XYZ file of C-alpha atoms in Angstrom:
534
model
C 11.724 25.596 -10.950
C 13.770 22.573 -9.928
C 13.684 19.422 -12.201
C 11.985 16.601 -10.912
C 14.545 13.613 -11.329
C 12.318 10.690 -10.846
C 9.869 9.452 -8.463
C 10.829 7.268 -5.588
C 9.009 4.646 -3.920
C 9.987 3.668 -0.182
C 9.425 0.901 1.622
C 9.098 0.814 5.797
C 9.426 -1.477 7.912
C 10.288 -1.486 11.735
C 11.423 -3.372 14.723
C 11.297 -3.814 18.181
C 8.900 -0.575 18.490
C 8.136 0.551 22.109
C 4.658 -0.921 23.550
C 2.078 1.609 24.701
C -0.597 -0.143 24.664
C -2.102 -1.700 28.116
C -3.388 -5.406 27.465
C -1.749 -5.581 23.769
C 0.484 -4.334 21.620
C 0.891 -1.046 19.761
C -1.022 -0.255 16.397
C 1.669 1.382 14.586
C 1.738 3.857 11.466
C 4.341 5.686 9.915
C 4.389 9.312 8.468
C 6.408 10.834 6.060
C 7.086 14.615 6.774
C 9.606 16.710 4.863
C 11.276 19.862 5.728
C 9.049 23.257 4.850
C 11.709 25.525 6.007
C 11.480 27.792 9.221
C 11.602 24.807 11.378
C 8.200 23.319 9.751
C 7.201 19.709 8.604
C 4.589 19.368 5.843
C 3.513 15.734 5.560
C 3.556 13.880 2.503
C 2.245 10.605 3.046
C 1.406 8.042 5.447
C 1.280 4.241 5.797
C -1.599 1.989 6.934
C -1.675 1.102 10.532
C -1.174 -2.625 11.514
C -2.942 -3.774 14.674
C -0.903 -5.134 17.389
C 2.459 -5.392 16.003
C 5.723 -4.052 17.146
C 7.553 -5.526 14.187
C 5.514 -3.971 11.437
C 6.060 -4.430 7.543
C 4.235 -1.640 5.880
C 2.486 -2.809 2.298
C 1.888 0.437 1.490
C 4.741 2.721 -0.105
C 5.583 6.196 0.579
C 6.109 7.876 -2.640
C 8.149 10.975 -2.917
C 9.597 13.167 -5.707
C 13.265 12.839 -5.919
C 15.265 16.015 -7.129
C 19.079 15.344 -7.371
C 19.901 18.955 -7.090
C 18.408 19.704 -3.675
C 18.736 18.467 0.094
C 15.459 16.993 0.945
C 15.157 16.644 4.227
C 12.785 14.066 5.561
C 11.368 13.229 9.005
C 9.566 9.735 9.315
C 7.427 9.380 12.693
C 5.815 6.247 13.873
C 2.946 6.479 15.902
C 0.576 4.060 17.966
C -2.670 4.769 16.527
C -5.876 4.535 19.243
C -8.681 6.471 17.489
C -10.005 7.346 14.226
C -8.715 11.067 14.469
C -6.670 12.023 11.215
C -4.473 14.235 13.606
C -1.696 12.554 15.105
C -1.126 15.002 18.206
C -3.375 12.770 20.133
C -1.693 9.433 19.566
C 1.465 7.958 21.014
C 4.963 8.847 19.587
C 6.920 5.556 19.189
C 9.979 7.357 17.637
C 11.261 8.858 14.717
C 14.270 9.758 12.556
C 15.666 12.642 10.701
C 17.631 12.090 7.640
C 17.690 13.120 3.634
C 16.189 11.565 0.533
C 20.060 11.250 -0.650
C 21.063 9.131 2.149
C 18.617 6.484 1.706
C 18.641 6.445 -2.207
C 22.403 5.870 -1.892
C 22.056 2.999 0.793
C 20.541 -0.222 -0.497
C 19.046 -0.668 2.849
C 19.166 2.434 5.359
C 18.629 1.116 8.912
C 18.257 3.749 12.110
C 17.745 3.521 15.799
C 14.511 5.274 16.461
C 14.679 8.332 18.691
C 11.798 9.896 20.731
C 13.971 13.209 20.830
C 17.502 13.905 19.633
C 19.855 11.718 21.626
C 16.780 9.717 23.643
C 16.669 6.125 21.828
C 13.180 5.043 21.648
C 14.114 1.472 23.565
C 15.663 -0.467 20.990
C 13.383 0.200 18.549
C 14.405 0.457 14.848
C 13.280 1.780 11.186
C 14.465 0.237 7.867
C 13.844 2.333 4.752
C 14.370 0.935 0.989
C 14.028 2.975 -2.025
C 12.827 2.105 -5.432
C 12.976 4.355 -8.531
C 9.432 4.334 -10.477
C 10.493 3.854 -13.821
C 7.647 1.724 -15.053
C 4.051 3.253 -15.555
C 2.574 -0.208 -16.167
C 0.213 -2.006 -13.806
C -0.443 -5.690 -12.513
C -3.926 -6.356 -12.052
C -5.171 -9.517 -10.308
C -8.355 -11.638 -9.392
C -7.818 -14.457 -7.261
C -10.055 -16.662 -5.074
C -9.137 -19.781 -3.114
C -10.656 -23.240 -2.339
C -10.832 -25.739 0.583
C -8.107 -23.803 2.754
C -7.237 -25.338 5.912
C -9.256 -24.522 9.047
C -7.212 -22.878 11.917
C -9.926 -21.158 14.085
C -10.995 -23.282 16.908
C -14.715 -22.404 16.949
C -15.487 -21.012 13.394
C -13.498 -21.278 9.718
C -10.501 -19.443 8.863
C -10.238 -15.855 8.090
C -7.679 -15.774 5.213
C -5.676 -12.970 3.571
C -2.981 -12.735 1.134
C 0.352 -11.264 1.471
C 2.432 -11.254 -1.899
C 6.273 -10.946 -1.528
C 9.221 -10.326 -4.212
C 12.658 -11.359 -4.266
C 15.248 -8.723 -3.777
C 18.655 -8.549 -5.154
C 19.871 -9.357 -1.949
C 17.537 -12.448 -1.437
C 15.432 -11.135 1.068
C 11.536 -11.037 0.688
C 10.071 -7.989 0.841
C 6.205 -7.142 1.033
C 4.550 -5.787 -1.938
C 0.872 -5.941 -1.394
C -1.503 -7.421 1.554
C -5.141 -8.103 0.739
C -7.983 -7.689 2.932
C -9.398 -10.123 5.402
C -12.283 -12.538 4.452
C -14.171 -13.247 7.620
C -14.989 -17.135 8.416
C -14.704 -18.420 4.844
C -12.692 -21.405 3.656
C -13.602 -20.699 -0.065
C -12.630 -16.815 -0.231
C -12.771 -14.627 -3.546
C -10.720 -11.600 -2.866
C -11.737 -8.285 -4.683
C -9.762 -7.307 -7.605
C -6.817 -5.535 -6.623
C -4.085 -3.731 -8.481
C -0.046 -3.028 -7.792
C 2.332 -0.967 -10.079
C 4.372 -3.564 -11.955
C 7.777 -1.653 -10.496
C 6.339 -2.437 -7.002
C 5.330 -6.178 -8.029
C 8.625 -7.380 -9.357
C 10.610 -4.479 -10.396
C 9.601 -5.064 -13.780
C 11.078 -8.541 -13.982
C 8.973 -10.905 -15.082
C 10.995 -13.879 -14.079
C 11.453 -12.432 -10.310
C 10.581 -15.222 -7.784
C 7.255 -13.926 -6.075
C 5.949 -15.711 -2.755
C 2.395 -15.842 -1.819
C 1.525 -16.200 1.613
C -2.017 -17.096 3.067
C -2.700 -16.797 6.563
C -5.600 -16.909 8.953
C -5.908 -13.540 10.238
C -6.371 -12.695 14.291
C -7.035 -10.069 15.938
C -4.309 -9.693 18.231
C -1.697 -9.918 15.562
C -0.563 -13.667 15.829
C -1.618 -14.539 12.163
C -1.375 -18.295 11.705
C 0.127 -19.543 8.252
C -2.283 -21.698 6.046
C 0.213 -22.287 3.448
C 2.336 -20.456 0.566
C 3.862 -21.104 -2.708
C 6.363 -19.615 -4.958
C 5.861 -18.306 -8.507
C 6.812 -15.396 -11.175
C 4.867 -12.837 -12.965
C 5.467 -15.057 -16.366
C 3.137 -17.718 -14.611
C 0.534 -15.579 -13.015
C 0.094 -13.652 -16.299
C -1.066 -17.011 -18.226
C -4.269 -16.707 -16.216
C -6.982 -15.611 -18.412
C -10.654 -15.249 -18.061
C -11.529 -18.795 -19.324
C -8.275 -20.525 -18.056
C -7.504 -19.594 -14.368
C -3.918 -20.557 -13.092
C -3.900 -22.537 -9.687
C -1.207 -23.417 -7.265
C -1.213 -25.770 -4.383
C -1.308 -24.018 -1.007
C 1.670 -25.962 0.943
C 2.220 -25.524 4.848
C 5.876 -26.774 4.894
C 5.360 -27.986 9.036
C 2.232 -30.018 8.172
C 4.205 -31.334 4.825
C 7.003 -32.663 7.166
C 4.683 -34.096 9.876
C 2.356 -35.983 7.337
C 3.278 -38.433 4.881
C -0.363 -38.361 3.232
C -0.194 -34.629 3.069
C -1.199 -32.868 -0.111
C -1.961 -29.332 0.758
C -3.761 -26.910 2.645
C -6.125 -25.458 -0.095
C -5.730 -24.492 -3.387
C -5.221 -20.779 -4.779
C -6.719 -19.874 -7.856
C -5.483 -16.910 -10.198
C -8.601 -16.062 -11.936
C -6.986 -13.226 -14.195
C -3.917 -11.316 -14.127
C -3.575 -8.556 -16.674
C -0.988 -5.855 -17.206
C -1.739 -2.558 -18.056
C -0.664 1.042 -18.840
C -1.298 2.985 -15.746
C -2.850 6.684 -16.191
C -2.328 9.582 -13.480
C -4.797 11.799 -12.273
C -2.745 14.433 -13.856
C -2.878 12.700 -17.318
C -6.639 12.486 -16.922
C -6.800 16.217 -16.063
C -4.942 17.194 -18.268
C -6.285 14.943 -21.233
C -9.321 17.053 -20.988
C -11.556 15.760 -17.869
C -13.465 18.214 -16.370
C -14.415 17.886 -12.384
C -17.922 19.203 -11.799
C -18.360 20.589 -8.378
C -21.665 20.704 -6.496
C -22.563 21.780 -2.678
C -25.128 20.456 -0.534
C -26.211 22.638 2.726
C -27.749 21.226 5.602
C -30.285 23.384 6.835
C -32.153 21.065 9.328
C -33.305 22.635 12.852
C -30.689 20.885 14.711
C -28.253 23.429 13.681
C -29.990 26.115 15.932
C -31.660 29.198 14.911
C -29.181 31.133 12.403
C -29.944 34.196 14.641
C -28.589 32.479 17.634
C -24.924 32.832 18.058
C -24.265 29.296 19.345
C -26.019 28.011 15.750
C -23.759 26.234 13.489
C -25.344 28.647 11.131
C -24.521 31.807 12.766
C -22.608 34.010 10.670
C -20.066 35.902 13.313
C -19.186 39.541 13.004
C -16.144 38.740 10.854
C -18.893 37.225 8.092
C -17.775 33.513 8.613
C -19.099 30.001 10.205
C -17.941 26.527 9.925
C -20.416 26.180 6.843
C -18.714 28.871 4.932
C -14.882 27.813 6.031
C -15.816 24.549 4.366
C -17.219 25.788 1.347
C -14.249 28.014 0.768
C -11.686 25.589 1.772
C -12.852 22.744 -0.557
C -14.389 24.971 -3.287
C -11.010 27.292 -3.877
C -9.108 24.024 -4.300
C -11.548 22.205 -6.906
C -12.832 25.479 -9.093
C -9.315 25.270 -10.564
C -10.394 22.098 -12.450
C -13.843 23.394 -13.649
C -13.556 25.715 -16.994
C -16.924 27.518 -16.838
C -16.886 28.042 -12.753
C -20.472 27.700 -12.734
C -21.225 25.676 -9.217
C -24.600 23.698 -8.858
C -25.533 24.557 -5.151
C -28.382 23.108 -3.153
C -29.887 22.844 0.177
C -32.101 20.472 2.277
C -34.165 19.905 5.153
C -35.619 23.645 5.286
C -38.997 25.183 4.696
C -39.203 27.179 1.692
C -41.199 30.053 0.623
C -43.609 30.300 -0.774
C -45.545 27.180 0.285
C -43.330 26.368 3.119
C -43.133 22.944 2.255
C -39.857 20.665 3.431
C -37.617 20.622 0.729
C -34.464 17.867 0.312
C -33.044 19.406 -2.706
C -33.608 23.280 -3.170
C -31.692 25.573 -5.388
C -29.463 28.107 -2.951
C -30.344 30.790 -5.784
C -34.320 29.512 -5.327
C -33.453 29.164 -9.117
C -34.430 25.169 -9.820
C -34.105 25.370 -13.586
C -30.601 27.042 -13.195
C -29.267 26.567 -9.830
C -25.719 27.316 -10.705
C -23.524 30.033 -8.933
C -20.709 32.189 -10.369
C -17.743 30.856 -8.821
C -17.160 30.059 -5.177
C -18.071 33.635 -4.303
C -21.353 32.931 -6.101
C -22.450 29.734 -3.408
C -21.273 32.243 -0.901
C -23.473 35.064 -1.482
C -26.374 32.720 -2.226
C -26.085 31.054 1.358
C -26.027 34.364 2.851
C -29.131 35.678 0.937
C -30.925 32.335 1.608
C -30.158 32.255 5.255
C -33.165 34.817 6.179
C -35.688 33.489 4.088
C -35.972 29.856 4.895
C -37.378 28.146 8.323
C -34.643 25.252 9.442
C -36.673 22.190 9.678
C -36.112 18.071 9.365
C -35.456 15.330 8.536
C -31.976 15.136 7.293
C -32.006 13.010 4.066
C -28.890 13.016 2.071
C -30.169 10.325 -0.583
C -32.187 12.993 -2.690
C -29.150 15.255 -3.458
C -26.735 12.403 -3.977
C -29.317 10.987 -6.476
C -29.206 14.222 -8.032
C -25.838 14.574 -8.793
C -25.749 10.727 -9.758
C -28.048 11.232 -12.592
C -25.837 13.864 -14.129
C -22.890 11.483 -13.413
C -25.161 8.724 -15.005
C -25.399 10.984 -18.422
C -21.933 11.608 -18.531
C -20.833 7.927 -18.354
C -23.019 6.860 -21.334
C -20.572 9.064 -23.275
C -18.160 6.264 -22.451
C -15.035 8.638 -22.032
C -13.004 10.052 -19.334
C -14.447 13.476 -19.996
C -16.904 14.464 -16.506
C -16.488 13.493 -13.381
C -18.390 14.848 -10.286
C -17.551 15.920 -6.616
C -20.424 16.327 -4.327
C -19.662 18.220 -1.080
C -22.290 18.016 1.579
C -21.800 20.095 4.913
C -23.934 18.735 7.628
C -24.274 18.597 11.113
C -24.474 14.860 11.418
C -27.831 13.924 12.450
C -28.761 11.926 9.147
C -31.861 10.553 8.916
C -32.285 8.190 5.751
C -29.363 6.298 6.419
C -30.671 3.056 4.857
C -31.770 5.022 1.491
C -28.386 7.079 1.393
C -26.430 3.609 1.590
C -28.345 2.673 -1.536
C -27.770 5.913 -3.191
C -23.794 5.669 -2.425
C -23.420 1.957 -3.789
C -25.572 3.071 -7.157
C -23.136 6.278 -7.562
C -19.863 4.031 -6.735
C -20.298 2.623 -10.355
C -20.496 6.253 -11.558
C -17.725 9.051 -12.005
C -18.232 10.801 -8.938
C -17.153 10.877 -5.374
C -18.755 12.267 -2.368
C -16.982 14.460 0.496
C -18.858 15.165 3.828
C -17.651 17.603 6.126
C -19.437 17.289 9.611
C -19.681 20.693 11.375
C -20.381 21.122 15.061
C -20.240 18.645 17.847
C -22.477 16.154 17.014
C -22.285 12.143 17.262
C -20.518 11.287 13.693
C -20.947 7.361 13.963
C -23.252 7.333 11.034
C -21.102 9.344 8.759
C -17.704 7.284 9.613
C -19.926 4.234 8.489
C -20.556 5.562 5.157
C -16.874 6.367 4.415
C -16.141 2.833 3.728
C -12.300 2.832 5.324
C -13.228 0.518 7.940
C -14.627 -2.350 5.176
C -16.671 -2.257 2.126
C -19.854 -0.235 2.161
C -23.052 -2.360 1.723
C -26.706 -1.690 0.213
C -29.741 -2.967 2.432
C -29.605 -5.885 -0.044
C -26.005 -6.776 0.971
C -24.490 -5.359 -2.440
C -21.113 -4.086 -1.923
C -20.033 -0.524 -3.079
C -18.060 -0.903 -6.311
C -15.308 1.479 -4.712
C -14.852 3.524 -1.811
C -16.120 6.927 -3.147
C -17.161 8.663 0.164
C -14.641 10.344 2.225
C -15.681 12.266 5.511
C -14.088 14.528 7.894
C -15.170 16.206 10.903
C -14.480 20.229 10.750
C -13.797 19.717 14.656
C -10.541 18.312 14.333
C -9.240 21.307 11.782
C -10.634 23.876 13.691
C -7.275 25.662 14.809
C -5.335 24.164 11.922
C -4.693 26.504 8.447
C -7.139 26.257 5.847
C -5.409 24.418 3.331
C -5.075 21.453 5.780
C -8.901 21.019 5.713
C -8.723 21.231 1.934
C -5.749 18.820 2.059
C -7.524 16.163 3.935
C -11.092 16.134 2.609
C -9.810 16.150 -1.131
C -6.965 13.955 -0.788
C -8.819 10.924 -1.947
C -10.717 12.423 -4.958
C -7.587 11.722 -7.385
C -7.468 8.030 -6.267
C -11.177 7.859 -6.512
C -11.152 9.392 -9.977
C -8.292 7.152 -11.281
C -10.299 4.376 -9.725
C -13.308 4.724 -11.845
C -11.768 5.210 -15.101
C -9.220 2.353 -14.347
C -12.398 -0.057 -13.373
C -13.988 1.261 -16.742
C -10.702 0.542 -18.760
C -11.183 4.090 -20.047
C -7.944 6.106 -21.031
C -7.551 9.725 -20.664
C -9.722 11.561 -23.514
C -6.106 12.942 -25.162
C -3.643 10.632 -24.513
C -0.082 11.616 -23.159
C 2.712 11.940 -25.474
C 5.220 9.379 -24.704
C 8.405 10.910 -24.809
C 11.189 9.184 -27.103
C 14.429 8.327 -24.989
């Protein structure tokens, strides 16, 4: 077993990317792949997508384990993303490079021309990668608001967002965090965020930090409202009752106007530095992950006896519902000691009264809905299919609220001991969207995550709406979700991919969601990791 020397964080920026979009600029994203042998490449990480930008500086860092004794061949690929699918095969390739991790860590700044294929340059495009060892497990938590920002938009107010830069040893400014955009607001309050201390300032409290506030424009030509310089020592003075304020200065305006004061005030409401615990710290510290399945038995799936039904079990004994249960369950079951999984159906008429039920136990035993292992869920599903009538409507909220009750009970214990993952498999025709929004916002305050796998060919717009990736999900009353807990994946994209691709995509968010919940609560692992003495 190779000994992992350290974890490394890679910062990526590109210049002069090819322009593949008609009428606007490309929307680039960078993906990091590692050589998996036999000509195959495995994806390790990807950055965010930046809209309308040919010179992107990505704020999401790519993290990789660095083994001194291994040649780690890497491939960086830059794509123009014009759709919501995870698969990059349907996106324009803007170029890439192959190199080794050793080459990157041994150069202070590693810049290479992008190539469309070996020997064919991607125009004048270049990629710059810099590496930093992750040595410090502490995290900076910041809460920031602003007031009286300059109005930059002709018709409305500004759409402000923040960018934090640290000064590198070479004197360059490197992006460490970019906030969300708050639309049409000169007195914005950004949501609380965290950045690893290492990323934020390399662990040096006196390292210069530059904060820029800009007005977001959808075409990528953001206008600077103003900026200021500070360091973590100054920021850290902000406490609950004593915020720290900075004048936001626009150098152009300052030069033009003698009477210029500032372009607004940026207010650091709180700045805390805490030890960061990882997903493994929680799991190895005794956190159990409880897995529940909810299966859609509504009429829109089609008659299970008919080969074009989504519930039709093919001669080789499978359908998309079963593949999804196996793919996700086989990974999650390792984190649950008793291997007993509650499994429910919804949207069918069930015997003997033939009433429609929105949460019935697959084993028809409401007082003990547990199935033994993933095989137990599969067996119960196969047995129940001929005994029920597919009906409707498609209501998600009862089963979400059912799991939320257990999660709420676990949360009352006040420790990081139980986390709940609900897998809903559906053909996507949701009926109770408003109640489901309400249920998700409520559940976002509890130790639970929801995974929705969409099977079949339906329009999954409602599912994508519930997955808060394009903005924060809000309840009907406007209450925002405390954190993003829904991950939606259309099965269609993974039909021809290996089984593990679906489970990787579906479960990718769960560790982050688990950590984000316990972090919000301020709960350490039940058993703290031993600190190794140097």
